[in-house]
Coordinates of C-alpha atoms and ligand atoms in Angstrom, one line a residue:
M1 CA -0.1 0.2 -0.3
S2 CA 1.1 3.6 -0.9
L3 CA 1.3 6.2 1.7
E4 CA -1.3 8.3 -0.1
A5 CA -3.8 4.9 -0.1
L6 CA -2.7 4.5 3.3
E7 CA -3.7 8.0 4.2
R8 CA -7.0 7.7 2.4
Q9 CA -7.5 4.4 4.6
V10 CA -6.9 6.2 7.8
Q11 CA -9.6 8.7 7.0
A12 CA -11.9 5.9 5.7
D13 CA -11.1 4.4 9.3
L14 CA -11.7 7.5 11.3
R15 CA -15.1 8.0 9.3
R16 CA -16.2 4.3 10.2
L17 CA -15.4 4.6 13.8
E18 CA -17.4 8.1 14.3
Y19 CA -20.2 6.9 15.9
P20 CA -21.6 8.8 18.0
A21 CA -21.1 11.4 15.3
R22 CA -23.1 14.3 17.3
D23 CA -21.0 17.1 18.6
W24 CA -21.8 17.3 22.2
V25 CA -19.6 19.7 24.2
T26 CA -21.6 22.8 25.1
E27 CA -20.2 26.0 23.6
R28 CA -19.6 28.6 26.3
E29 CA -18.2 32.3 26.1
G30 CA -15.4 33.6 27.8
P31 CA -14.4 37.0 29.4
D32 CA -13.2 38.4 26.2
G33 CA -16.9 37.6 24.4
K34 CA -15.4 35.0 22.3
P35 CA -16.2 31.4 22.4
L36 CA -13.9 29.7 25.2
C37 CA -11.2 27.0 24.0
D38 CA -12.8 23.6 25.8
V39 CA -9.1 21.8 26.2
L40 CA -5.8 23.5 26.1
I41 CA -2.8 21.2 26.0
I42 CA 0.5 22.5 26.6
G43 CA 2.9 20.5 24.8
A44 CA 2.4 19.1 21.3
G45 CA 5.1 16.0 21.9
Q46 CA 3.7 12.4 21.4
S47 CA 1.4 12.5 24.8
G48 CA -0.4 16.0 23.7
L49 CA -0.7 14.7 20.2
A50 CA -2.2 11.5 21.1
L51 CA -4.5 12.8 23.9
A52 CA -5.7 15.5 21.0
A53 CA -6.5 12.8 18.7
A54 CA -8.3 10.9 21.6
L55 CA -10.3 13.7 22.4
K56 CA -11.3 14.2 18.8
R57 CA -12.4 10.5 18.8
E58 CA -14.8 11.5 21.6
R59 CA -16.1 14.5 19.3
V60 CA -14.0 17.2 21.6
H61 CA -12.9 19.4 18.7
N62 CA -12.5 22.8 20.3
I63 CA -9.1 22.2 21.4
L64 CA -5.7 23.8 21.1
L65 CA -2.0 22.5 21.5
V66 CA 0.9 24.9 22.0
D67 CA 4.3 24.0 22.1
R68 CA 7.5 26.4 22.5
H69 CA 9.4 24.6 20.1
P70 CA 9.7 25.4 16.2
E71 CA 7.4 23.4 13.8
G72 CA 7.7 19.6 13.9
K73 CA 10.3 19.7 16.5
A74 CA 8.3 19.0 20.0
G75 CA 10.0 16.6 22.5
P76 CA 13.6 15.6 22.7
W77 CA 13.9 13.5 19.5
L78 CA 15.4 16.3 17.0
T79 CA 17.2 18.3 19.7
F80 CA 18.8 16.9 22.7
A81 CA 18.1 13.0 22.3
R82 CA 21.3 11.9 21.3
M83 CA 20.7 7.9 21.0
I84 CA 20.4 6.6 17.2
T85 CA 17.0 5.0 17.5
L86 CA 14.3 4.7 20.5
R87 CA 15.4 2.8 23.4
T88 CA 11.9 0.8 23.5
P89 CA 11.2 -1.8 21.4
K90 CA 9.4 -0.9 17.9
Y91 CA 6.2 -3.2 18.7
L92 CA 5.1 -0.9 21.3
T93 CA 1.7 0.9 20.3
G94 CA -0.3 3.6 21.8
P95 CA -0.5 6.8 19.9
D96 CA -2.7 4.9 17.4
L97 CA -5.8 4.4 19.7
G98 CA -6.5 0.8 18.5
I99 CA -6.3 2.1 14.9
P100 CA -4.0 -0.4 12.6
S101 CA -3.7 2.5 10.0
L102 CA -2.5 4.7 12.5
T103 CA 0.3 2.9 13.6
I104 CA 4.2 3.6 13.1
Q105 CA 4.3 -0.1 11.6
S106 CA 1.7 0.7 9.0
W107 CA 3.0 4.1 8.3
Y108 CA 6.7 2.9 7.8
E109 CA 5.5 -0.1 5.8
A110 CA 3.6 2.4 3.1
Q111 CA 6.7 4.1 2.5
H112 CA 9.6 1.3 2.8
G113 CA 7.3 -1.5 1.4
D114 CA 6.4 -4.9 2.9
G115 CA 9.1 -6.5 5.0
A116 CA 10.9 -3.5 6.0
W117 CA 9.2 -3.6 9.1
E118 CA 10.4 -6.9 9.9
A119 CA 13.9 -6.0 9.1
L120 CA 13.7 -3.0 11.1
A121 CA 15.5 -3.5 14.6
Y122 CA 14.6 -0.3 16.4
I123 CA 13.0 2.8 15.4
P124 CA 15.4 5.9 14.6
K125 CA 14.6 8.7 16.6
E126 CA 14.3 10.8 14.0
T127 CA 11.5 8.5 12.0
W128 CA 9.7 8.5 15.5
A129 CA 9.6 12.4 15.1
E130 CA 8.5 12.0 11.4
Y131 CA 5.8 9.6 12.5
L132 CA 4.6 12.1 15.0
N133 CA 4.3 15.1 12.4
W134 CA 2.4 12.5 10.1
Y135 CA 0.1 11.7 13.1
R136 CA -0.6 15.2 13.6
D137 CA -1.4 16.0 10.2
M138 CA -3.6 12.9 9.7
N139 CA -5.8 13.6 12.7
G140 CA -6.4 17.5 12.2
L141 CA -4.8 18.6 15.2
P142 CA -4.3 21.8 15.7
V143 CA -0.6 23.0 17.0
R144 CA 0.6 26.4 17.7
Y145 CA 4.5 26.3 17.7
D146 CA 7.0 28.6 18.7
T147 CA 4.3 29.2 21.6
T148 CA 5.1 29.3 25.3
A149 CA 2.3 28.7 28.0
G150 CA 2.7 30.6 31.1
A151 CA 0.9 30.5 34.5
I152 CA -2.5 29.4 34.6
A153 CA -5.1 31.7 36.4
R154 CA -8.5 30.9 37.3
V155 CA -11.6 33.0 36.1
D156 CA -14.5 31.9 38.1
T157 CA -17.1 34.5 36.7
H158 CA -16.8 32.3 33.9
A159 CA -15.5 28.9 35.2
C160 CA -12.7 28.9 32.9
F161 CA -8.8 29.5 32.7
A162 CA -6.7 32.3 31.5
V163 CA -3.4 31.0 30.2
P164 CA -1.2 33.9 28.7
L165 CA 0.7 32.4 25.5
R166 CA 3.6 33.8 24.2
T167 CA 5.0 33.6 20.6
G168 CA 8.1 35.7 20.1
D169 CA 7.4 39.1 21.5
Q170 CA 3.7 38.4 21.0
E171 CA 1.6 37.7 24.2
E172 CA -2.2 37.0 24.3
T173 CA -4.5 35.2 26.7
I174 CA -6.6 32.1 25.7
Y175 CA -9.4 31.1 28.3
A176 CA -9.9 27.6 28.1
R177 CA -12.4 25.4 30.0
R178 CA -9.7 22.7 30.8
V179 CA -5.8 22.9 30.6
V180 CA -3.4 19.6 30.2
M181 CA -0.2 19.7 31.4
A182 CA 1.8 17.6 28.4
T183 CA 4.9 19.0 29.1
G184 CA 7.4 16.2 28.9
I185 CA 9.2 13.9 31.3
E186 CA 10.6 16.5 33.2
G187 CA 6.9 18.2 32.8
S188 CA 6.3 18.0 36.8
G189 CA 9.6 19.4 37.9
R190 CA 12.9 20.1 36.0
W191 CA 16.2 18.8 34.5
R192 CA 18.6 18.6 36.9
A193 CA 22.5 18.7 37.5
P194 CA 23.5 18.1 41.2
G195 CA 24.5 21.2 43.5
F196 CA 28.2 20.1 43.6
I197 CA 28.5 20.3 40.1
A198 CA 26.1 23.3 39.2
E199 CA 27.2 25.4 42.1
A200 CA 31.1 24.8 41.8
L201 CA 31.6 24.6 38.1
P202 CA 31.5 27.4 35.5
S203 CA 29.0 26.6 32.7
T204 CA 32.1 26.6 30.3
H205 CA 33.0 23.2 31.7
Y206 CA 30.0 21.3 32.5
A207 CA 26.5 20.6 30.9
H208 CA 23.7 18.7 31.8
T209 CA 22.5 16.3 29.2
R210 CA 19.3 18.1 28.4
R211 CA 21.3 21.2 27.2
D212 CA 23.1 21.9 23.6
I213 CA 26.7 20.6 23.8
D214 CA 29.3 21.8 21.4
F215 CA 30.9 18.2 21.1
D216 CA 33.3 19.5 18.5
A217 CA 34.8 21.6 21.3
L218 CA 35.3 18.2 23.1
R219 CA 37.9 17.0 20.3
G220 CA 40.9 15.8 22.5
K221 CA 39.7 16.3 25.9
R222 CA 39.1 14.6 28.9
V223 CA 35.6 14.1 29.4
G224 CA 33.7 12.9 32.7
V225 CA 30.2 11.5 32.6
L226 CA 28.2 11.2 35.7
G227 CA 25.3 8.8 35.9
A228 CA 24.6 5.3 34.3
G229 CA 21.1 5.5 32.4
A230 CA 20.7 5.5 28.4
S231 CA 21.4 9.5 28.2
A232 CA 24.7 9.0 29.9
F233 CA 26.3 6.4 27.5
D234 CA 24.4 8.5 24.4
N235 CA 26.3 11.5 25.4
A236 CA 29.7 9.4 26.2
S237 CA 29.4 7.9 22.8
V238 CA 28.6 11.1 20.9
A239 CA 31.8 12.9 22.5
L240 CA 33.9 9.8 21.7
E241 CA 32.9 9.8 18.2
H242 CA 33.8 13.6 17.9
G243 CA 37.4 12.7 19.1
A244 CA 37.3 13.3 22.9
A245 CA 40.7 12.1 24.4
E246 CA 38.8 9.7 26.7
V247 CA 35.5 9.3 28.3
R248 CA 35.1 8.2 32.0
L249 CA 31.5 7.5 32.9
C250 CA 31.0 6.9 36.9
F251 CA 28.1 5.9 38.5
R252 CA 27.2 4.9 42.3
R253 CA 25.8 1.5 41.8
P254 CA 28.5 -1.4 42.3
K255 CA 27.7 -2.7 38.9
L256 CA 25.8 -1.5 35.9
V257 CA 22.1 -2.4 35.9
N258 CA 21.2 -5.0 33.3
V259 CA 17.6 -5.8 33.8
N260 CA 15.0 -3.6 32.7
P261 CA 11.8 -3.7 34.8
Y262 CA 10.0 -1.7 31.8
R263 CA 10.3 -4.9 29.8
W264 CA 8.9 -6.8 32.7
A265 CA 6.1 -4.4 32.9
E266 CA 4.4 -4.7 29.4
F267 CA 1.7 -7.0 30.3
V268 CA -2.0 -5.8 30.6
G269 CA -2.5 -6.5 34.2
F270 CA 0.5 -3.8 35.3
L271 CA -0.1 -1.1 32.4
K272 CA -3.7 -1.1 32.8
H273 CA -4.4 -1.7 36.5
V274 CA -1.5 -0.5 38.7
S275 CA -3.6 2.4 39.2
D276 CA -6.4 0.4 40.5
L277 CA -4.1 -0.4 43.3
D278 CA -4.5 1.2 46.9
D279 CA -1.8 3.6 47.7
A280 CA 0.7 1.5 49.7
A281 CA 0.3 -1.2 47.0
K282 CA 0.8 1.5 44.1
W283 CA 4.1 2.6 46.2
R284 CA 5.7 -0.7 46.5
F285 CA 5.6 -1.5 43.0
I286 CA 6.5 1.8 41.7
L287 CA 9.4 2.4 44.2
Q288 CA 10.6 -1.3 43.3
V289 CA 10.5 -0.3 39.6
L290 CA 13.0 2.9 40.5
R291 CA 14.9 0.6 42.8
M292 CA 15.9 -1.6 39.8
G293 CA 17.0 1.1 38.1
Q294 CA 17.7 2.6 34.8
L295 CA 20.1 0.8 32.2
P296 CA 21.3 1.4 28.9
P297 CA 19.9 0.0 26.1
T298 CA 21.8 -3.1 24.8
D299 CA 22.9 -1.3 21.5
T300 CA 23.5 1.8 23.4
F301 CA 25.8 0.1 25.6
A302 CA 28.0 -1.6 22.6
R303 CA 28.4 1.8 21.0
A304 CA 30.4 3.5 23.6
R305 CA 32.3 0.2 24.1
T306 CA 33.6 0.3 20.8
H307 CA 35.8 3.2 22.0
D308 CA 39.1 1.6 23.7
N309 CA 39.4 5.0 25.5
F310 CA 35.7 4.6 27.3
H311 CA 36.3 3.7 30.8
L312 CA 33.4 2.5 33.2
H313 CA 33.7 3.4 36.9
P314 CA 31.5 1.5 39.0
A315 CA 30.9 2.6 42.8
T316 CA 32.5 5.9 42.1
P317 CA 29.9 8.7 43.2
W318 CA 31.4 12.2 42.9
N319 CA 31.2 13.7 46.6
S320 CA 32.3 17.4 45.0
S321 CA 33.9 19.2 42.1
R322 CA 35.8 22.3 41.7
M323 CA 38.1 24.2 39.1
D324 CA 41.9 24.0 39.4
G325 CA 43.1 26.1 36.8
D326 CA 41.3 25.1 33.3
E327 CA 40.4 21.4 35.1
V328 CA 37.6 20.2 36.7
V329 CA 38.8 18.1 39.8
V330 CA 36.1 15.8 41.2
E331 CA 36.6 14.2 44.6
T332 CA 35.5 10.4 44.7
P333 CA 35.7 8.1 47.5
Q334 CA 38.8 6.5 45.3
G335 CA 40.6 9.9 45.2
E336 CA 40.2 12.7 42.7
L337 CA 39.7 12.7 38.8
R338 CA 40.8 15.2 36.7
F339 CA 38.6 16.3 33.5
D340 CA 38.6 19.0 31.2
Y341 CA 34.8 18.9 30.8
V342 CA 31.9 16.8 32.7
I343 CA 28.5 15.9 31.5
A344 CA 25.9 15.3 34.1
A345 CA 23.4 12.6 33.1
T346 CA 21.6 12.9 36.4
G347 CA 18.0 13.2 34.8
F348 CA 15.3 15.5 36.5
V349 CA 13.5 15.9 39.7
T350 CA 9.9 16.3 40.4
D351 CA 8.9 19.4 42.0
L352 CA 5.9 21.5 40.9
S353 CA 7.1 24.7 42.4
C354 CA 9.4 24.7 39.6
R355 CA 6.8 24.7 37.0
P356 CA 5.8 28.3 35.8
E357 CA 2.5 27.2 34.3
L358 CA 1.5 26.2 38.2
A359 CA 3.0 29.4 39.5
H360 CA -0.7 30.5 40.8
C361 CA -2.0 27.1 42.0
Q362 CA 0.9 24.7 42.9
Q363 CA 0.9 25.6 46.5
A364 CA -2.7 23.9 46.8
I365 CA -1.9 20.5 44.8
K366 CA -2.2 17.6 46.7
L367 CA 1.1 15.5 46.5
W368 CA 1.5 12.1 47.5
A369 CA 3.3 13.4 50.9
D370 CA 0.0 14.8 51.9
A371 CA -2.0 11.2 51.0
Y372 CA 0.6 8.7 52.1
Q373 CA 3.3 7.7 54.7
P374 CA 5.6 5.2 53.3
P375 CA 7.2 2.8 55.9
A376 CA 10.8 4.4 56.6
E377 CA 12.8 1.6 54.9
D378 CA 10.7 2.5 51.6
A379 CA 11.3 6.2 51.8
H380 CA 11.7 8.0 48.3
D381 CA 11.5 11.9 48.3
D382 CA 11.3 12.5 44.3
L383 CA 8.0 10.0 44.5
L384 CA 6.7 12.0 47.6
R385 CA 6.4 15.3 45.6
H386 CA 4.5 13.2 42.7
P387 CA 1.0 15.0 42.5
Y388 CA -1.7 12.8 43.9
L389 CA -3.9 12.5 40.9
D390 CA -7.5 11.7 40.8
D391 CA -8.8 8.9 38.5
G392 CA -8.9 11.2 35.4
F393 CA -5.3 12.4 36.2
G394 CA -6.6 15.8 37.3
F395 CA -5.1 17.7 40.1
I396 CA -6.7 17.5 43.7
D397 CA -7.0 20.4 45.8
K398 CA -5.7 20.2 49.2
T399 CA -6.9 23.2 50.8
G400 CA -10.7 23.6 49.9
D401 CA -9.9 27.0 48.2
M402 CA -9.2 25.6 44.5
P403 CA -11.9 22.9 43.5
W404 CA -11.2 23.6 39.7
L405 CA -7.8 22.3 40.1
S406 CA -9.3 19.0 39.2
H407 CA -9.7 20.6 35.6
I408 CA -6.4 21.0 34.9
Y409 CA -4.6 17.4 33.9
N410 CA -1.2 16.3 34.5
Y411 CA 0.0 14.1 31.7
T412 CA 3.5 13.7 32.5
F413 CA 6.2 11.6 34.0
G414 CA 4.6 13.0 37.3
C415 CA 1.8 10.8 37.0
L416 CA 3.6 7.7 37.5
L417 CA 2.9 7.0 41.0
S418 CA -0.9 7.9 40.8
H419 CA -1.3 6.1 37.3
G420 CA 1.8 4.2 36.6
F421 CA 3.5 4.4 32.9
G422 CA 0.8 7.2 32.0
G423 CA 2.6 10.1 30.3
A424 CA 6.0 10.8 28.9
S425 CA 6.6 7.3 28.2
I426 CA 5.2 5.3 24.8
S427 CA 4.8 2.1 27.2
G428 CA 1.8 3.3 29.2
M429 CA 0.2 5.2 26.3
K430 CA -2.3 2.4 25.0
Y431 CA -3.9 2.4 28.4
S432 CA -3.3 5.9 29.7
L433 CA -4.9 7.7 26.8
P434 CA -8.4 6.3 27.2
K435 CA -8.4 7.2 31.0
I436 CA -7.3 10.5 30.6
A437 CA -9.6 11.6 27.6
S438 CA -12.5 9.8 29.7
G439 CA -11.2 12.1 32.7
I440 CA -11.6 15.1 30.7
T441 CA -15.0 14.1 28.8
K442 CA -16.4 13.0 32.1
S443 CA -16.0 16.3 33.5
F444 CA -17.7 18.2 30.7
F445 CA -20.8 16.0 31.2
V446 CA -20.9 16.3 34.8
E447 CA -20.6 19.8 34.8
D448 CA -23.2 20.7 32.3
Q449 CA -25.6 17.8 33.1
D450 CA -28.3 20.1 33.5
H451 CA -27.7 21.4 29.9
Y452 CA -27.9 17.9 28.9
F453 CA -31.0 17.1 31.0
D454 CA -32.9 19.9 29.4
S455 CA -32.1 19.0 26.2
L456 CA -33.6 15.6 26.8
C457 CA -36.8 17.0 28.1
A458 CA -36.8 19.3 25.2
Y459 CA -36.4 16.5 22.7
D460 CA -39.3 16.3 20.5
V461 CA -37.9 14.5 17.3
E462 CA -40.9 12.6 16.2
E463 CA -40.0 9.0 14.6
F464 CA -43.1 9.1 12.5
Ligands
LIG501 C1 16.4 11.7 25.3 C2 15.5 10.8 25.8 C3 15.0 9.7 25.1 C4 13.7 8.8 25.3 N1 13.4 7.7 24.8 C5 12.5 7.1 24.9 C6 12.3 5.9 23.9 O1 12.9 5.5 23.6 N2 11.0 5.1 24.2 C7 10.0 6.0 25.0 O2 9.0 5.2 25.6 N3 10.3 6.9 26.2 C8 11.4 7.5 25.8 N4 11.7 8.8 26.3 C9 10.7 9.0 27.5 C10 9.6 9.8 26.8 O3 8.9 8.9 26.2 C11 9.7 11.3 26.2 O4 10.4 11.9 27.1 C12 8.8 11.5 25.1 O5 9.3 12.9 24.9 C13 7.5 12.3 26.2 O6 6.8 12.7 25.2 P1 5.8 13.8 25.8 O7 4.9 14.5 24.8 O8 5.3 13.5 27.1 O9 7.0 14.8 26.4 P2 7.8 15.6 25.1 O10 7.9 14.9 23.6 O11 9.2 16.5 25.6 O12 7.0 17.2 24.4 C14 6.5 18.2 25.6 C15 6.6 19.3 25.0 O13 6.0 20.4 25.9 C16 6.8 21.6 25.4 N5 6.5 22.2 26.5 C17 6.9 22.0 27.8 N6 6.2 23.3 28.8 C18 6.0 24.2 27.8 C19 5.2 25.5 28.0 N7 4.9 25.8 29.1 N8 4.7 25.8 26.8 C20 4.6 25.6 25.8 N9 5.4 24.0 25.3 C21 5.9 23.7 26.2 C22 8.4 21.1 25.2 O14 8.8 22.2 24.6 C23 8.2 19.7 24.6 O15 8.2 19.8 23.2 C24 12.8 9.3 26.1 C25 13.2 10.8 27.1 C26 14.3 11.5 26.5 C27 14.5 12.7 27.4

């Protein structure tokens, strides 16, 4: 099948699955006298796009996505992701919403022919980004790029939110009934380099993996990498491929993790129902997943090890760092290490107070720390900062002053404890998308039930 034929198939499939086709969300007027946007989705990466498509399937059309990246560049894939292929296996589905013609396999085969998919080991990251752009167009999703959403404010007079949108030096306010944070894996916090690096070294001598890095400038340099997840190895490999003199990758654990709990998790029970467990049970499962740790995919590990000047340093945590002339000196339990440049592959922290979008309301958002006290031996500070979300991925107000917080939804990695692999991972999308879409449609029907009851009472279409 050609790509054109596939695209016709997609439209035919969407038409065949239209039932119930009647548009139903009541139109409301905003403070500016214009119709309100029903759902504003902040972030047009895979999560935002797939949720928008899921909402359209439920006849919620009056939606808008915004993304601060330029057209087609949302997410990490074409910016700071330095792997060659996706880390997850190609067979993961999710954004397709169960429609075979919308899957990446169908799209790939339509371009590269039958058998091409079987021949593909892992999906190149550029291919995934291209698929997401095609997916956006196939579903007719309205995205405003180069646009940053600011602090969400409540407008009680119109039961809506006011969200400032900045595009270049232009700012406008959009009024929306529901707002979704599809702001990325770090979307409930921020990327973080440890203080003993960020506060001790000039930005000329270190970078977090999230930052743009001038790898050409690392030619002939001694590079230190802190961390042992996939990004640590990706960045080490890119530095070596650009001619770094050596790379020393240091991590705390006595040996590299080589068992991936995400592969274990690929079954219906966990992906679909971990969110149905009680708090203590959710905590123990998610804590165990985190305790088992992150690992580099096999090919990512192999890529770095092809270089003789790549060195692994297990059980080598960094205690402090300082500059000595133009050298970075790192103190470890085994003594000091000297580098010309260091890369912090230290991930992100969950902390809603870091989110500009939540500046007006984050203090009222219920966190797991407000709802559950783990046994001392199972303490985990970052998990306690995860938002304690409702069944529909909505925030919960812990003060009684902001009941409308349930109309702001979190579809980031921050929903991990409340909903499992929900946002910001392909693994969980198949089951999280229908849940969050249902949370949003439920909120409209419940809020407007009187309107629907009145329309029922007024219904007088005679059948004969
Ligand atoms: C390097 C890397 C590799 C990964 N590889 C995989 C993988 O192989 N398989 C897998 O399953 N998962 C992977 N993940 C995890 C996850 O799938 C990705 O993070 C993915 O990008 C998450 O999709 P998303 O749509 O939730 O977030 P993103 O793709 O990050 O999209 C969020 C978007 O929101 C925008 N945004 C944020 N705040 C605002 C704002 N206030 N206003 C406007 N725009 C805003 C951002 O610019 C971004 O474009 C990887 C993550 C990283 C960082």
